[in-house]
């Protein structure tokens, strides 16, 4: 390509090619230029929102220059690339991250100050990009940051939802959902109106024969919708690499509404067709760990998989390589089963469109895909009804049946006479209606399947996917324990702690090699260092106290022990255990004499998180928390000894304020239910201690930081089945302390008890599936230990520092390198200054 352009032409382009601002002065010039020309404003009407936009546009220009160079270089070198397919990318804000990754935040701060703005005010104008529910979506965002930082040639592919996860408001204690329209004034996306793909749905399949008498199938679709690409630049930290996140938006395939219908007077249906098309990318489904089998969700999945694969295949075909080289050039990672149709779609393209033989095509497919599982909860395992799939994607259903046939034939050969095995591992569940088990397609169509923490990866091998280990052997299954990016979750969220660490370690290299943190252990006894460490925690607590005051109106004493549980509200995560514990604490305080109360450590119990809009139990938990808060917080006997706070609309940017401010945080899922958890890592990395069950990554955190530095409690995963069984067959014994809590609720201490009936009866009467009662005693006892140990601030501080020093393992960079080596087989590619 390069050689075909004459030198004078290239010279002219090179001469005028855009360049990056590198000084404060140049930043100010770019800022003012954008305010005056891009935004058509001036000194006289530049408010904080405009200051945000001007800064964002100046940085965006920089990113785009580096993005162009990166993409050119990746195209020319033509080495293996990774595509990360995720229906969710929970990015949060981009500006602060861009400034820090590019390394120009100080320049921007000074420049903004010259022009009359505080950088924090500009940063806080940005709307979170909230295209995700929780951990799974945030993991995808951390992946993007690490892949760019480590110079992997990697793209993310997702959907450009018009509405992200809803905004949560608490009204009279109840969760209300407000649509999150986030696209106005979003400077971080580039519409690529020239990059479009027509995506088909419905219709039927024609069978015919080619000249050689071979059967060919062609899919005649009933509906076509257009996918339009929107690109988001992803800068790495301290590197020239700027990768791409491509999000697809849906639109009517003619581009506009149907003029024929319109002219014939059929206005409504002309507009309706257009709206139907746009519905596909309209809204993120707000359920985490639940699949409800809605047709629109399946449409979203296919739309995004088909557009992404078309794009990937188009890029591959430009290289003119043989099809057999596809898996040497391309790795595609499936973030959960949501993109499983990509497996079927690639097989369809290879056999129906490109004319490859089945076996050759299937070798290419399985060589290309890897699948990450994030849950063992049965209600979260994706299944689609056969009739629904037959109607929406008739050709894909045929291919799924063929994949299943060949798979079952091979199983039968190896395990003759085991009919049970065949029905257990069949992709098709023989229910009414029949269901397609997506996880099974993902396993059969990938060369590697991984879980996200050791316990979880063991569990998938011994429970839900046991038969597949028998069939494929253990090598197809592996573990890659999750991590978090230290750029956002330490450097950006906790700039003071990051600076203190940099001061001790002689620079910021720990941000790209987190294991360097271990050098901090040498300073555990350093008086001045300890003081600074604890001062920073105190200031971060003040920052959170201010946020709490702003959003709830409650004033909290920043010297209290801040006890935090922020994550999606779910019965398995057991916020109910926490709030029952809070009630227990309240009742104990009420029963104390004033003298006894003087010895109590004041505590603030802080909750945050969204409930899926249709999840009644989760919503009841939120209502209980707020009802308890309303009583406790105004109880004059109690005062500062206990405050209960629910922070509404928990999101990434609030997490950046909350994580650095916790003394202790709660990761208390029923053992065996939380695949990994990643907020546990965020809190420990910010110097908070944690209380947790032996579940998910808590176990590995304990291994790394030492069991004296974590508060573990509760039953083990291996005992859960037995306990559940006993609840039903051995009679159920409610824990006596929990009984006291239930009695207080039933007496109306926290308002009309009928609001809490289902919460209580799920434990008392319906088998206590999440073992709240079984773990209650040990939970309360462990919190008593927390109180005791918090009184010894010197010891506490030592634990905090030691834990941070030992958190290196949980860097997302370690995670990304493990995927690159053991699943993707890709190498980094350095981007030099000149492409
Ligand atoms: O994925 C979470 C798990 O629950 C966590 O244990 C784990 O740490 C993270 C990252 O691996 N899973 C989710 O967040 N899942 C969802 O949000 C989700 C969304 C849609 C459908 C199903 C699940």
mmCIF file with all atom_site columns, C-alpha atoms and ligand atoms in Angstrom, residues 88 133-137 139 287-291 297 338 374 452 482 572-573 674-678, ligand 1:
data_model
loop_
_atom_site.group_PDB
_atom_site.id
_atom_site.type_symbol
_atom_site.label_atom_id
_atom_site.label_alt_id
_atom_site.label_comp_id
_atom_site.label_asym_id
_atom_site.label_entity_id
_atom_site.label_seq_id
_atom_site.pdbx_PDB_ins_code
_atom_site.Cartn_x
_atom_site.Cartn_y
_atom_site.Cartn_z
_atom_site.occupancy
_atom_site.B_iso_or_equiv
_atom_site.pdbx_formal_charge
_atom_site.auth_seq_id
_atom_site.auth_comp_id
_atom_site.auth_asym_id
_atom_site.auth_atom_id
_atom_site.pdbx_PDB_model_num
ATOM   1  C CA  . UNK A 1 88  ? -20.664 -5.329  28.263 1.00 0.00 ? 88  UNK A CA  1
ATOM   2  C CA  . UNK A 1 133 ? -23.963 -4.576  34.861 1.00 0.00 ? 133 UNK A CA  1
ATOM   3  C CA  . UNK A 1 134 ? -21.099 -5.357  37.176 1.00 0.00 ? 134 UNK A CA  1
ATOM   4  C CA  . UNK A 1 135 ? -17.998 -7.506  37.447 1.00 0.00 ? 135 UNK A CA  1
ATOM   5  C CA  . UNK A 1 136 ? -18.173 -9.080  34.010 1.00 0.00 ? 136 UNK A CA  1
ATOM   6  C CA  . UNK A 1 137 ? -18.458 -5.730  32.246 1.00 0.00 ? 137 UNK A CA  1
ATOM   7  C CA  . UNK A 1 139 ? -13.431 -7.036  33.736 1.00 0.00 ? 139 UNK A CA  1
ATOM   8  C CA  . UNK A 1 287 ? -29.872 -8.473  34.772 1.00 0.00 ? 287 UNK A CA  1
ATOM   9  C CA  . UNK A 1 288 ? -26.662 -9.822  36.182 1.00 0.00 ? 288 UNK A CA  1
ATOM   10 C CA  . UNK A 1 289 ? -26.443 -13.569 36.618 1.00 0.00 ? 289 UNK A CA  1
ATOM   11 C CA  . UNK A 1 290 ? -29.909 -14.214 35.209 1.00 0.00 ? 290 UNK A CA  1
ATOM   12 C CA  . UNK A 1 291 ? -30.977 -15.084 31.673 1.00 0.00 ? 291 UNK A CA  1
ATOM   13 C CA  . UNK A 1 297 ? -31.668 -10.255 23.742 1.00 0.00 ? 297 UNK A CA  1
ATOM   14 C CA  . UNK A 1 338 ? -23.269 -14.167 25.364 1.00 0.00 ? 338 UNK A CA  1
ATOM   15 C CA  . UNK A 1 374 ? -18.148 -16.436 34.974 1.00 0.00 ? 374 UNK A CA  1
ATOM   16 C CA  . UNK A 1 452 ? -11.946 -16.822 36.785 1.00 0.00 ? 452 UNK A CA  1
ATOM   17 C CA  . UNK A 1 482 ? -9.161  -12.275 37.650 1.00 0.00 ? 482 UNK A CA  1
ATOM   18 C CA  . UNK A 1 572 ? -26.045 -14.994 46.696 1.00 0.00 ? 572 UNK A CA  1
ATOM   19 C CA  . UNK A 1 573 ? -23.867 -11.964 47.538 1.00 0.00 ? 573 UNK A CA  1
ATOM   20 C CA  . UNK A 1 674 ? -19.125 -15.943 43.648 1.00 0.00 ? 674 UNK A CA  1
ATOM   21 C CA  . UNK A 1 675 ? -16.952 -16.982 40.723 1.00 0.00 ? 675 UNK A CA  1
ATOM   22 C CA  . UNK A 1 676 ? -14.184 -14.579 41.646 1.00 0.00 ? 676 UNK A CA  1
ATOM   23 C CA  . UNK A 1 677 ? -15.187 -11.109 42.735 1.00 0.00 ? 677 UNK A CA  1
ATOM   24 C CA  . UNK A 1 678 ? -12.975 -8.187  41.782 1.00 0.00 ? 678 UNK A CA  1
HETATM 25 O O1  . LIG B 2 .   ? -18.051 -11.719 36.731 1.00 0.00 ? 1   LIG B O1  1
HETATM 26 C C1  . LIG B 2 .   ? -19.214 -11.707 37.536 1.00 0.00 ? 1   LIG B C1  1
HETATM 27 C C2  . LIG B 2 .   ? -19.077 -12.739 38.634 1.00 0.00 ? 1   LIG B C2  1
HETATM 28 O O2  . LIG B 2 .   ? -20.252 -12.787 39.393 1.00 0.00 ? 1   LIG B O2  1
HETATM 29 C C3  . LIG B 2 .   ? -17.897 -12.328 39.505 1.00 0.00 ? 1   LIG B C3  1
HETATM 30 O O3  . LIG B 2 .   ? -17.668 -13.282 40.495 1.00 0.00 ? 1   LIG B O3  1
HETATM 31 C C4  . LIG B 2 .   ? -16.641 -12.186 38.637 1.00 0.00 ? 1   LIG B C4  1
HETATM 32 O O4  . LIG B 2 .   ? -15.590 -11.637 39.376 1.00 0.00 ? 1   LIG B O4  1
HETATM 33 C C5  . LIG B 2 .   ? -16.916 -11.273 37.456 1.00 0.00 ? 1   LIG B C5  1
HETATM 34 C C6  . LIG B 2 .   ? -15.751 -11.196 36.493 1.00 0.00 ? 1   LIG B C6  1
HETATM 35 O O5  . LIG B 2 .   ? -15.301 -12.462 36.162 1.00 0.00 ? 1   LIG B O5  1
HETATM 36 N N1  . LIG B 2 .   ? -20.365 -11.953 36.699 1.00 0.00 ? 1   LIG B N1  1
HETATM 37 C C7  . LIG B 2 .   ? -21.107 -10.945 36.245 1.00 0.00 ? 1   LIG B C7  1
HETATM 38 O O6  . LIG B 2 .   ? -20.830 -9.776  36.515 1.00 0.00 ? 1   LIG B O6  1
HETATM 39 N N2  . LIG B 2 .   ? -22.126 -11.278 35.428 1.00 0.00 ? 1   LIG B N2  1
HETATM 40 C C8  . LIG B 2 .   ? -22.963 -10.414 34.839 1.00 0.00 ? 1   LIG B C8  1
HETATM 41 O O7  . LIG B 2 .   ? -22.921 -9.221  35.041 1.00 0.00 ? 1   LIG B O7  1
HETATM 42 C C9  . LIG B 2 .   ? -23.960 -10.970 33.878 1.00 0.00 ? 1   LIG B C9  1
HETATM 43 C C10 . LIG B 2 .   ? -24.529 -10.105 32.980 1.00 0.00 ? 1   LIG B C10 1
HETATM 44 C C11 . LIG B 2 .   ? -25.458 -10.592 32.073 1.00 0.00 ? 1   LIG B C11 1
HETATM 45 C C12 . LIG B 2 .   ? -25.808 -11.918 32.095 1.00 0.00 ? 1   LIG B C12 1
HETATM 46 C C13 . LIG B 2 .   ? -25.239 -12.775 32.997 1.00 0.00 ? 1   LIG B C13 1
HETATM 47 C C14 . LIG B 2 .   ? -24.313 -12.295 33.894 1.00 0.00 ? 1   LIG B C14 1
#
